[in-house]
Coordinates of C-alpha atoms in Angstrom, one line a residue:
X1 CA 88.0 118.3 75.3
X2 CA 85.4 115.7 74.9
X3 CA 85.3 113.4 71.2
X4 CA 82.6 112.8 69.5
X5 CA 81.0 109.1 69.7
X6 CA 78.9 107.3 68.1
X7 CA 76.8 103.7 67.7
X8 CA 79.1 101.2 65.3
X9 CA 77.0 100.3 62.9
X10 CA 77.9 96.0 63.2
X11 CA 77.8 93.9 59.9
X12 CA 79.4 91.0 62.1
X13 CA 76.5 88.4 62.4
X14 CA 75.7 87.6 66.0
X15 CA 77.8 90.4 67.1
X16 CA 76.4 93.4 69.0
X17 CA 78.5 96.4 70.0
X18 CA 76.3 98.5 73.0
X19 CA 78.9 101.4 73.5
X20 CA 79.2 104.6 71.3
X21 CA 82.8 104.6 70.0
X22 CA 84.8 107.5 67.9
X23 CA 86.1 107.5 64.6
X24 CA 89.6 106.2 65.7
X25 CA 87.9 103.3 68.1
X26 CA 85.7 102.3 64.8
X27 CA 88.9 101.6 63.2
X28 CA 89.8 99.1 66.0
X29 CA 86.6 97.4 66.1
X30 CA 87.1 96.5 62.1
X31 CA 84.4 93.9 61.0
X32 CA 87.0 91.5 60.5
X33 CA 88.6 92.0 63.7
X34 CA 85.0 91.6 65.1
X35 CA 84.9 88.3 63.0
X36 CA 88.0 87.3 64.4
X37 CA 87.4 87.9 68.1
X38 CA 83.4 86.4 67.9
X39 CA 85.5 83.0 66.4
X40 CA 87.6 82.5 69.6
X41 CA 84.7 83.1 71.8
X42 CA 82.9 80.7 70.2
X43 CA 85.1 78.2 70.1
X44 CA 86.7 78.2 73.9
X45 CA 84.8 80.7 76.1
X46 CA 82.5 77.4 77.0
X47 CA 86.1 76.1 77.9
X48 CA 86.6 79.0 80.2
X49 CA 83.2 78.7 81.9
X50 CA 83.7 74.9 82.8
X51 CA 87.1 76.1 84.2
X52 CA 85.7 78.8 86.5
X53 CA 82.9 76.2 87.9
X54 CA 86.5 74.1 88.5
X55 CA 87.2 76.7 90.4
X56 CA 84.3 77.0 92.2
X57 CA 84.3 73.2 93.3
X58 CA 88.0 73.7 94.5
X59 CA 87.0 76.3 97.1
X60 CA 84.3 74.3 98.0
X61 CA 87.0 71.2 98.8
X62 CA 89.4 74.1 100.5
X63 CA 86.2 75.0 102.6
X64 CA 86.1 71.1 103.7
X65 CA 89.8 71.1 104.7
X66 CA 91.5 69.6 101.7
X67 CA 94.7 72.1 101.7
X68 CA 96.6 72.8 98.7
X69 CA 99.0 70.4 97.3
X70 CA 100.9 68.8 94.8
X71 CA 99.0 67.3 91.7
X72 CA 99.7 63.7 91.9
X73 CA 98.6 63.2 88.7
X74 CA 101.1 65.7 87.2
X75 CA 104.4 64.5 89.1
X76 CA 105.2 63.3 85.6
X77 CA 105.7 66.3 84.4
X78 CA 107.5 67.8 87.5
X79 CA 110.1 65.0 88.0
X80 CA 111.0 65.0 84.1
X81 CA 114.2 67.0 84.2
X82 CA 114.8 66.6 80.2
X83 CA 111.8 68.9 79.4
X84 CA 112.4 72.8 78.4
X85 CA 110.0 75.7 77.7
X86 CA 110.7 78.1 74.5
X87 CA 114.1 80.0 74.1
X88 CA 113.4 84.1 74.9
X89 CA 111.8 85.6 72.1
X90 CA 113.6 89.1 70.6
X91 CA 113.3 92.1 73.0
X92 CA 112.9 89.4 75.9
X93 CA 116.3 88.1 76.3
X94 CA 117.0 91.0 78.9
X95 CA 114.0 92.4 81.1
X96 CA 116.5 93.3 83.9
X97 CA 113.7 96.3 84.8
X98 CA 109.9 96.5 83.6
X99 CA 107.6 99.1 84.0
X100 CA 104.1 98.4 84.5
X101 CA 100.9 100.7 84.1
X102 CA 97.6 101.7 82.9
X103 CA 97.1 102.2 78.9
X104 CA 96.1 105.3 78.8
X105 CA 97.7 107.6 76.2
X106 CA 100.4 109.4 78.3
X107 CA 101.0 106.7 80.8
X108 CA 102.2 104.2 77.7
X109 CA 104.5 107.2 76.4
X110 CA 105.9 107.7 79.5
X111 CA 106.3 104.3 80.3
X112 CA 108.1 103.4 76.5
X113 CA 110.5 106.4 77.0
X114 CA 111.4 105.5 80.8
X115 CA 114.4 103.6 80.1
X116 CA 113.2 100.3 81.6
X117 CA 113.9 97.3 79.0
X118 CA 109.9 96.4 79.1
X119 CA 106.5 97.7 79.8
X120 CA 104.0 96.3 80.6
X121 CA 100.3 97.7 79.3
X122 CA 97.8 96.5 82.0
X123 CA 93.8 96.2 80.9
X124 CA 93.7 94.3 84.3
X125 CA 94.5 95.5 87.9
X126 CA 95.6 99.1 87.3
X127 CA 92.7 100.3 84.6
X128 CA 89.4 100.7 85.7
X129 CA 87.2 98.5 83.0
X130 CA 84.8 101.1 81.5
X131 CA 84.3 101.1 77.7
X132 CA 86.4 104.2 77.0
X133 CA 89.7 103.2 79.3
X134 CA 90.0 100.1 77.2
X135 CA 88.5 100.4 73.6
X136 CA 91.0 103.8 73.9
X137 CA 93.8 101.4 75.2
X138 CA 93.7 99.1 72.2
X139 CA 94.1 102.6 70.1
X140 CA 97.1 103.4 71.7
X141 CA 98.2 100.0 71.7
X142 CA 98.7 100.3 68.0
X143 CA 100.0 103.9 67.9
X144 CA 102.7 102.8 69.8
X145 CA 103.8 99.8 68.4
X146 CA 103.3 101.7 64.8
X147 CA 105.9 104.5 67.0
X148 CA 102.9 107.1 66.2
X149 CA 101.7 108.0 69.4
X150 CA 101.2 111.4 70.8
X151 CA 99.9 113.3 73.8
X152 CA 99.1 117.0 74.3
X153 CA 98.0 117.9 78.1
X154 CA 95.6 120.3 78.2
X155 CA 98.3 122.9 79.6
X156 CA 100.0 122.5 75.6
X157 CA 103.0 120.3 77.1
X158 CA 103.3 117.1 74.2
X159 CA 104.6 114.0 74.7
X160 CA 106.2 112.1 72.1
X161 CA 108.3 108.7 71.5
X162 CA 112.0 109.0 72.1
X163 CA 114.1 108.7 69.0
X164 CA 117.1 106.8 70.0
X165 CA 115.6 103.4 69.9
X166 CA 115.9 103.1 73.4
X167 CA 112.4 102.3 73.8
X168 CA 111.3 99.6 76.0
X169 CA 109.5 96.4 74.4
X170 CA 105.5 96.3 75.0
X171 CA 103.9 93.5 77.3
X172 CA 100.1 93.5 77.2
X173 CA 98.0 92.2 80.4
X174 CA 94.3 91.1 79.4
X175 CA 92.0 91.0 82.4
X176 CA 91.5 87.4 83.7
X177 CA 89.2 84.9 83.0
X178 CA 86.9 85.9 85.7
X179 CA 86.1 89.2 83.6
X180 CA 83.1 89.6 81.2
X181 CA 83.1 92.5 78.4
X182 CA 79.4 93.4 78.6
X183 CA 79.9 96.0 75.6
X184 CA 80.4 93.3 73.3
X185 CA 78.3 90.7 73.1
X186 CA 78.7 87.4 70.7
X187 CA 75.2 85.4 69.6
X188 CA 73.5 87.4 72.8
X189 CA 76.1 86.5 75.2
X190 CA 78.9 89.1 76.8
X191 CA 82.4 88.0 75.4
X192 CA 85.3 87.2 77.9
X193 CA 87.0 89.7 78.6
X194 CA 90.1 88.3 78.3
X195 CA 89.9 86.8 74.7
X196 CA 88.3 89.9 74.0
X197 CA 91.5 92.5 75.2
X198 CA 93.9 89.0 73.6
X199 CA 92.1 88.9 70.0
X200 CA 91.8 92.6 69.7
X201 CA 95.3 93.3 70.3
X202 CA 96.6 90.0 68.5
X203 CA 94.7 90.8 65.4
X204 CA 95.7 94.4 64.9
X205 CA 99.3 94.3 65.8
X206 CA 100.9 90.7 65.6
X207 CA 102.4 90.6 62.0
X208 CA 103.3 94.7 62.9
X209 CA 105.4 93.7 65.7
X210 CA 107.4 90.6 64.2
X211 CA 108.1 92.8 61.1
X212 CA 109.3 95.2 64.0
X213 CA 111.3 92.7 65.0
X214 CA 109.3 91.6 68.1
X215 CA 106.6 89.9 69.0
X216 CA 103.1 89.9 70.5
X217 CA 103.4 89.3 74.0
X218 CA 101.5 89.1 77.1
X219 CA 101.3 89.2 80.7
X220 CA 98.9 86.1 82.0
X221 CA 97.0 87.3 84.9
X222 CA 95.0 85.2 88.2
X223 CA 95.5 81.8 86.8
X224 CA 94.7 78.6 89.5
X225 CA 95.5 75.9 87.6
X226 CA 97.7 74.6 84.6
X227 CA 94.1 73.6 83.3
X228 CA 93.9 77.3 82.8
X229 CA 97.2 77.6 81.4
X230 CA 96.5 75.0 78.2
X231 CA 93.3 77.5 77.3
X232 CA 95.6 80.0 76.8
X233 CA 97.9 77.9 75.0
X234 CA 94.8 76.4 72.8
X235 CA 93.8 79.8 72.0
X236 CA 97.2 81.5 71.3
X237 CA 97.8 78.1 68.8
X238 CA 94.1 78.9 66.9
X239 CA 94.7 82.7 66.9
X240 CA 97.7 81.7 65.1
X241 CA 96.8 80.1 62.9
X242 CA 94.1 81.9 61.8
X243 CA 96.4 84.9 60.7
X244 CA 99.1 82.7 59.5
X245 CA 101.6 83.8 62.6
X246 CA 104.1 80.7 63.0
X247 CA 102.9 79.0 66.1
X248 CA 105.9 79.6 68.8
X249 CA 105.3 83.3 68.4
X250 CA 103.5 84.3 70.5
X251 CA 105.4 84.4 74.9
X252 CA 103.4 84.5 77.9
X253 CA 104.8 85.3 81.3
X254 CA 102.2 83.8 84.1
X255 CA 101.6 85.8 87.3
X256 CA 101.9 83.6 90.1
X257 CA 99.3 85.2 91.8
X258 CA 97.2 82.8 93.5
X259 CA 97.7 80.1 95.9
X260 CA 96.7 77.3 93.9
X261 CA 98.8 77.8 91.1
X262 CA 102.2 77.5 93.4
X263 CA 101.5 73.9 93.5
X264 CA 101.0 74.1 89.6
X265 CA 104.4 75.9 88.1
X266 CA 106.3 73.1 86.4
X267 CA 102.8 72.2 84.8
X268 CA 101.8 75.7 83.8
X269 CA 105.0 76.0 82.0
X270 CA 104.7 73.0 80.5
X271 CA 101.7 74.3 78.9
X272 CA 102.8 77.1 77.4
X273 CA 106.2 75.6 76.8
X274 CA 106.3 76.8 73.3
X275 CA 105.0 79.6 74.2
X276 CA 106.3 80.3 77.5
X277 CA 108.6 83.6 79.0
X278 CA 108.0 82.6 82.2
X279 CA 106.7 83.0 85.7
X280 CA 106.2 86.5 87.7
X281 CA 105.7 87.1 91.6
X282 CA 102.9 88.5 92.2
X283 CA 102.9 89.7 95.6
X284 CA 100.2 91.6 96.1
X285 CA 97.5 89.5 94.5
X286 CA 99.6 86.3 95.9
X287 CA 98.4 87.3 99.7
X288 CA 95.0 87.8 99.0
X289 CA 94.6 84.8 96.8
X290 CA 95.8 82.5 100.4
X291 CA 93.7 84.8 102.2
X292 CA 90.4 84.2 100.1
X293 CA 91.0 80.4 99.4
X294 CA 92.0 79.5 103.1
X295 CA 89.3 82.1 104.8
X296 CA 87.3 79.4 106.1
X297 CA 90.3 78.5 108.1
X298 CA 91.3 80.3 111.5
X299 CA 94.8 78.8 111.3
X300 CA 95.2 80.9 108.2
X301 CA 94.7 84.0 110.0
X302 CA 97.2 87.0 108.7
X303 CA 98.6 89.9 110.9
X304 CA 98.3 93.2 110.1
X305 CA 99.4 94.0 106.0
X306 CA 102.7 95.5 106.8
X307 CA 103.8 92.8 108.6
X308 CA 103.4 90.3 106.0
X309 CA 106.7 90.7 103.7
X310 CA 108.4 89.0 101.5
X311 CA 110.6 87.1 103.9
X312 CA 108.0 85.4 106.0
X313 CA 108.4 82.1 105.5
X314 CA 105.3 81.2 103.2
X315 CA 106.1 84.0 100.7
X316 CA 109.9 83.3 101.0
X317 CA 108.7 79.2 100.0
X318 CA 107.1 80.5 97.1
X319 CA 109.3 83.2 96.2
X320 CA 112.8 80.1 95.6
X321 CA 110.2 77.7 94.5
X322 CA 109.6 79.8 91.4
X323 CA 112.8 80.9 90.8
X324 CA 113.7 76.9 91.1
X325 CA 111.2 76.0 88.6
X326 CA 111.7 78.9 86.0
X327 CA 115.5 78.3 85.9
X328 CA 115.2 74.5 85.8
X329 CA 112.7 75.3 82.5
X330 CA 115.0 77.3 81.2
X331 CA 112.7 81.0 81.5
X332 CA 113.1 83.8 83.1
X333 CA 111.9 84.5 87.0
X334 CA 110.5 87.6 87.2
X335 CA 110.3 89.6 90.4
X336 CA 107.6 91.6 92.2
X337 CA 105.8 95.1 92.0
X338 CA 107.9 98.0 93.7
X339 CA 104.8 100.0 94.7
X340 CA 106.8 102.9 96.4
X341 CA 106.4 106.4 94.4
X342 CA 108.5 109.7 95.1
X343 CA 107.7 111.3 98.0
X344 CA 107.7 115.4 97.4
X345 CA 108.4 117.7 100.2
X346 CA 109.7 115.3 102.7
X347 CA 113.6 114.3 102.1
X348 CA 113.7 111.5 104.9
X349 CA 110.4 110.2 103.9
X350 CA 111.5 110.2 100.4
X351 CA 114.8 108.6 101.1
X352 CA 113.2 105.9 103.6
X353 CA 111.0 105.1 100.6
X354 CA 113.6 104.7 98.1
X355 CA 116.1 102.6 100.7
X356 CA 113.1 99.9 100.8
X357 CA 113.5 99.5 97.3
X358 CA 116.8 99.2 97.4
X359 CA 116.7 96.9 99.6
X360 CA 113.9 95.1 97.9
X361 CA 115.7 94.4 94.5
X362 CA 118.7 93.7 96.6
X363 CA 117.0 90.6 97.6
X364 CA 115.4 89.9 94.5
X365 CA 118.7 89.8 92.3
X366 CA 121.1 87.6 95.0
X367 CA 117.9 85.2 95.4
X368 CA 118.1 84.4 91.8
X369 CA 115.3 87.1 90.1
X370 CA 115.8 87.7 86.2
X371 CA 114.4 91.1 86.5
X372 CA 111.6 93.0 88.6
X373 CA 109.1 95.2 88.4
X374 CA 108.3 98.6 89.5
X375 CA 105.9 101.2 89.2
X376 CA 106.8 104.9 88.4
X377 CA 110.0 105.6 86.2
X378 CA 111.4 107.3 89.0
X379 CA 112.2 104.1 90.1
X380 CA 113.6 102.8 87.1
X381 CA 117.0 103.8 87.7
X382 CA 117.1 103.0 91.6
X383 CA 116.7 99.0 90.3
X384 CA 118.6 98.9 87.3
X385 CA 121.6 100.0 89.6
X386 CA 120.8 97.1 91.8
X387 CA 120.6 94.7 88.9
X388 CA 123.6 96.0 86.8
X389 CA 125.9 95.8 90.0
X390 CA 124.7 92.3 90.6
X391 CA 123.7 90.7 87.1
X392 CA 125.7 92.1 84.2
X393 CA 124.6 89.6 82.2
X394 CA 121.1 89.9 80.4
X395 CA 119.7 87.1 82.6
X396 CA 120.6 84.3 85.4
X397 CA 118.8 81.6 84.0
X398 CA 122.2 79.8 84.5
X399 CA 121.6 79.6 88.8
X400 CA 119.6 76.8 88.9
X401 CA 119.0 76.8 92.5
X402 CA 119.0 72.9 93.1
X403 CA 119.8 73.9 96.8
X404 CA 116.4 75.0 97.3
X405 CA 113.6 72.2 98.9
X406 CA 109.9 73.4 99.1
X407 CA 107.1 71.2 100.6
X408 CA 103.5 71.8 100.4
X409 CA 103.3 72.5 104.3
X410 CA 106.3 75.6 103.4
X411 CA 103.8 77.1 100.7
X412 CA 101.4 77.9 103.4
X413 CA 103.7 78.0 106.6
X414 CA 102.6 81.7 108.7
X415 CA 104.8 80.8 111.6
X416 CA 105.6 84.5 111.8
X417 CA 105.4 87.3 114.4
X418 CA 103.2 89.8 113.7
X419 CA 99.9 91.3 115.2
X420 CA 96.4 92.8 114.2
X421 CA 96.2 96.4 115.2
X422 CA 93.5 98.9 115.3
X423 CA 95.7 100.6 112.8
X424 CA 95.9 98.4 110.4
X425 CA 92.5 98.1 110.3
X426 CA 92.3 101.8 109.5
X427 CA 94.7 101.3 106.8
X428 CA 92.8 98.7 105.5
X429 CA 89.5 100.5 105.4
X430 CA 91.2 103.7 103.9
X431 CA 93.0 102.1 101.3
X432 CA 89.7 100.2 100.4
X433 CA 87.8 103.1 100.3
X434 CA 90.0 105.3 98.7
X435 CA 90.8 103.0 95.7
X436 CA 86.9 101.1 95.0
X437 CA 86.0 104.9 94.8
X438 CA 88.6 105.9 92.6
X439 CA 88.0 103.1 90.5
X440 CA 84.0 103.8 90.5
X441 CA 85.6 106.9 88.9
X442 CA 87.2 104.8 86.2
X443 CA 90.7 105.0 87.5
X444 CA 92.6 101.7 88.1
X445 CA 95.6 103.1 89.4
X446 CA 96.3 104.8 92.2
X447 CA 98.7 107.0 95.0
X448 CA 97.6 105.7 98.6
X449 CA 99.4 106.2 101.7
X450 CA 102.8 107.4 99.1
X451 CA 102.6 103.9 97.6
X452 CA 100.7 103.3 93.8
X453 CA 98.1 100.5 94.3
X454 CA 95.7 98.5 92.3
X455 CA 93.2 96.3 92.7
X456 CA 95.2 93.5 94.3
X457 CA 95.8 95.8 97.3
X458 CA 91.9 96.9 97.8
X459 CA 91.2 92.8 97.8
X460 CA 94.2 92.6 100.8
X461 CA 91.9 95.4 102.8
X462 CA 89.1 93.7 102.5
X463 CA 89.7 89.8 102.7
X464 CA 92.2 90.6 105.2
X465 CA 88.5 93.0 107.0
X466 CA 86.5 89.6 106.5
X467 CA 88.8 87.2 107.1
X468 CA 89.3 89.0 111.4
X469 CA 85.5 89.3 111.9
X470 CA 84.9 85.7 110.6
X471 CA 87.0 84.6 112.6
X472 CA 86.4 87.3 115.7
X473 CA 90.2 87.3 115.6
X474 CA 91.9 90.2 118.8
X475 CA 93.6 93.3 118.3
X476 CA 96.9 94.0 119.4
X477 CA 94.8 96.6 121.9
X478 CA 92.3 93.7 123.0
X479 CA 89.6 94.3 121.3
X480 CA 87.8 91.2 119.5
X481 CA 86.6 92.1 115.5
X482 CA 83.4 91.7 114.6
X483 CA 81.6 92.8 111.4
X484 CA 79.2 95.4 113.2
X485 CA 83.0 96.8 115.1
X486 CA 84.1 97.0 111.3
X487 CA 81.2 98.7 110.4
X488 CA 81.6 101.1 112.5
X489 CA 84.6 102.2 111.9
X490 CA 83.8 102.2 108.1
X491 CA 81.2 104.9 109.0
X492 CA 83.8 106.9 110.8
X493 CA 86.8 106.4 108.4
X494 CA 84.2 107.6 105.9
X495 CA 82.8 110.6 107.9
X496 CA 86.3 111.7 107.9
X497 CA 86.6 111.7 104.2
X498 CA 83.2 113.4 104.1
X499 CA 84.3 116.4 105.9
X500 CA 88.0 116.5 104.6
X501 CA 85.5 117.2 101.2
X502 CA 82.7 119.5 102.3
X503 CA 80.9 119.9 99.9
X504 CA 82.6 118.5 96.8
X505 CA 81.8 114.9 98.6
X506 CA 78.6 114.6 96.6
X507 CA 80.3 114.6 93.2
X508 CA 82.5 111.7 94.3
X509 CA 82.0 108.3 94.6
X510 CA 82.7 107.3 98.5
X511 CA 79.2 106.5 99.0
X512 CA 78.9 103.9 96.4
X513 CA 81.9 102.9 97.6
X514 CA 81.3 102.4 101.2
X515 CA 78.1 100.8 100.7
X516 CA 79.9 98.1 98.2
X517 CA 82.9 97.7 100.7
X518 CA 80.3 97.5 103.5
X519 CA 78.7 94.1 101.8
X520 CA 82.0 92.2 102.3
X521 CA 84.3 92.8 105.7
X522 CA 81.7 91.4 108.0
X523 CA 82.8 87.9 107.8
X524 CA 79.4 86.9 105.6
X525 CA 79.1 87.3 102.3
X526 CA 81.8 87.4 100.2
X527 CA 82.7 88.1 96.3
X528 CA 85.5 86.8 94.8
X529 CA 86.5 89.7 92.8
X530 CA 86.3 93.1 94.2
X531 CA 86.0 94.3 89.9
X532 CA 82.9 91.8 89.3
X533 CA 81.4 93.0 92.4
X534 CA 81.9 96.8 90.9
X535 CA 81.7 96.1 87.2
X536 CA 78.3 96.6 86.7
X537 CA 78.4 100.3 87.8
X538 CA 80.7 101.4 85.7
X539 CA 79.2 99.2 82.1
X540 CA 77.8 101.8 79.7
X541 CA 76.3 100.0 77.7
X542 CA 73.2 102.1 75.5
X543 CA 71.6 100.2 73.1
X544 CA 69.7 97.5 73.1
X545 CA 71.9 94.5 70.7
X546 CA 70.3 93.5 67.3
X547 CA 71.6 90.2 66.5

């Protein structure tokens, strides 16, 4: 059943809104909290454009062979033991097992009642951008901190809170800093998209949540540098103050999710210290962030996606180091993405599935992990039995890990076995495909290959595409990749789609997707975000802004 929408009539000067919203989406876009977002961009979004030409100049120095290391200028702040980052805030002492997921209506029900001790609400990798998937998310956002929220399929089966207070305490992701909101402009100019999903949700549900006994907290996505990590800080300290929230409020967890900012931990804390619930493995992203900044470089080359685990020595490096540094700070380290889901109709399958999860956690809770994530609440139970068994306690803060010694040379050491394969570079154009089309669609989040993916795995396929032809690196088989040998087996990959379809391959979107994926595996050009490269198809912006 489709809802009415309509142009918001904007009383906000220098504020345009270009989307049709409904009645319940007006509410959310309040003048005031209009006012409140269109003051933070003014203030720091030229902050956040000098930071992203930073990080433009720093892939230019990677290009010349300057490899990642160590700030110099910050070993002050990493060879101060005395220094700690904020106590856990209420509903964060324990986050054993979070959930993480899209915000759509009955993903954030499910996701509340699943039993894990958090959730966290993604606007980034896992929702597809378009107006409706997050103007709608910030609805649900406050129905479900206000414990309102409902969800009727169209089958009649409701979904509903559970009542035992059992629910698991909200995490909100904004997209990074790389992301514009082109629905929203501010004096003729789109707002960031991550002060936009921030403000939004800060303003409508901060003093809601601490009289809840929470907090507003947040997931901190694709940061490079600790430079990155004061913005944040700058802005949560202003957006505090603005609503009278006492400063310290507010916790951010950082995703370590890019290269760079491995060399940066103790001074990305320090950052946020008062602000600060620690650091996060992100895997996924993690490997294609040292695929894309060391591209240029064939002695960076990575095997085949499956061979690249969590053990090989440059993610196992990065992996101690943050549990090292998080411990020593006195916050939590927070494990990675468990992207298996249940596998129906196969029992061996299904079971092989599970036992890598097992396993998984298993190493994440005897390295030193304060929790981890996963990604259906299937799952849930499967790593809460690992971490029960091995932490009964609501956290490890207390292993320090002094034992552990990490150089610069260890964060980027690939002296691994593992080989390209013709397979994997069928995987790697199928999994492409398959999500940049889905996501075309507006979905962020999605089953490939019996695992749930997001983003961070479509930029793997196709940095991992670029990075072999660039560097005409040989298969396993013998055969030497070039961009037109990739292209060619695009075409193929995508014929087979086309006549899996028949017909219904018109009303999908694997063209557009091919032809976007095709500007980007040949070793040439290259974006640095698969979702800016896409955004633009999927903005619906109508009217023209009157400022």
């Amino acid at each position: 059943m489709s809802v009415a929408r309509s142009m918001l009539k904007v009383n906000v000067p220098g504020v345009a809104v270009l989307a049709p919203v409904t009645s319940s989406e007006a509410e959310i876009l309040s003048p005031k909290a209009l006012q409140f977002i269109a003051t933070i961009q003014r203030i720091f979004n030229p902050t956040r454009k000098t930071l992203l030409q930073k990080r433009v100049l720093r892939q230019q120095a990677l290009d010349r062979g300057v490899l990642p290391d160590f700030l110099p200028e910050t070993a002050f702040i990493r060879n101060d033991n005395n220094w700690r980052a904020a106590a856990p805030a209420p509903g964060l002492q324990d986050r054993r097992v979070e959930i993480t997921g899209p915000v759509d209506r009955k993903m954030v029900i499910n996701a509340l009642n699943s039993g894990a001790y958090t959730f966290m609400a993604d606007f980034e990798d896992s929702s597809a951008p378009t107006w409706e998937n997050i103007i709608s998310g910030q609805v649900n956002m406050r129905d479900a901190i206000r414990e309102t929220i409902t969800f009727t399929n169209p089958n009649g089966k409701k979904y509903e809170l559970r009542k035992d207070g059992k629910l698991a305490t909200l995490l909100v992701r904004p997209r990074g800093w790389h992301m514009l909101e082109k629905h929203v402009l501010v004096d003729g100019e789109p707002c960031s998209a991550s002060i936009f999903d921030f403000a939004l949700y800060f303003f409508h549900n901060a003093k809601e949540l601490i009289k809840r006994g929470k907090g507003p907290y947040f997931y901190l996505p694709k940061m490079e540098s600790h430079l990155e990590a004061r913005l944040w800080n700058d802005i949560f300290n202003v957006a505090q103050d603005m609503l009278n929230v006492p400063r310290g409020t507010i916790r951010g967890t950082v995703l370590i999710e890019t290269i760079l900012a491995a060399y940066e931990m103790d001074e990305i804390i320090y950052e946020l210290r008062d602000h600060s619930s620690g650091l996060n493995c992100g895997r996924w992203d993690y490997i294609f962030s040292f695929i894309k900044k060391l591209r240029e470089h064939p002695q960076f080359v990575l095997p085949d996606r499956s061979d690249v685990s969590m053990t090989v020595p440059f993610m196992d490096a990065y992996v101690r180091l943050l549990i090292q540094t998080c411990h020593k700070r006195g916050v939590h380290a927070m494990g990675g993405m468990a992207a298996q889901i249940p596998i129906k109709n196969d029992v061996a399958a299904n079971d092989a599935a599970m036992l890598k999860v097992r396993n998984d956690k298993l190493r994440e809770v005897t390295a030193g992990h304060d929790g981890t994530w996963v990604a259906h609440p299937d799952l849930v139970k499967i790593a809460l039995d690992i971490f029960n068994e091995h932490m009964p306690q609501p956290n490890q803060i207390h292993v320090r890990r002094d034992d552990v010694k990490v150089t610069a040379t260890d964060l980027i050491d690939i002296n691994f076995k593992g080989s390209i394969t013709e397979k994997g570079i069928r995987d790697n154009i199928q999994i492409g495909l398959a999500y940049m089309e889905s996501w075309l669609r507006g979905v962020g989040c999605v089953p490939i290959h019996n695992l749930m993916e997001d983003a961070a795995t479509a930029e793997i396929s196709r940095s991992q595409l670029w990075q072999w032809a660039r560097h005409n690196a040989r298969t396993a088989e013998g055969k030497t990749i070039t961009g037109q040998y990739l292209l060619q087996i695009l075409d193929e990959e995508t014929d087979k789609i086309h006549q899996n379809l028949g017909a219904k391959y018109t009303s999908t979107k694997f063209e557009a997707a091919k032809n976007a994926f095709a500007t980007n595996v040949t070793g040439e050009k290259y974006d640095d975000f698969l979702t800016t490269l896409l955004y633009d198809d999927i903005v619906s912006a109508v009217a023209k802004p009157r400022l």
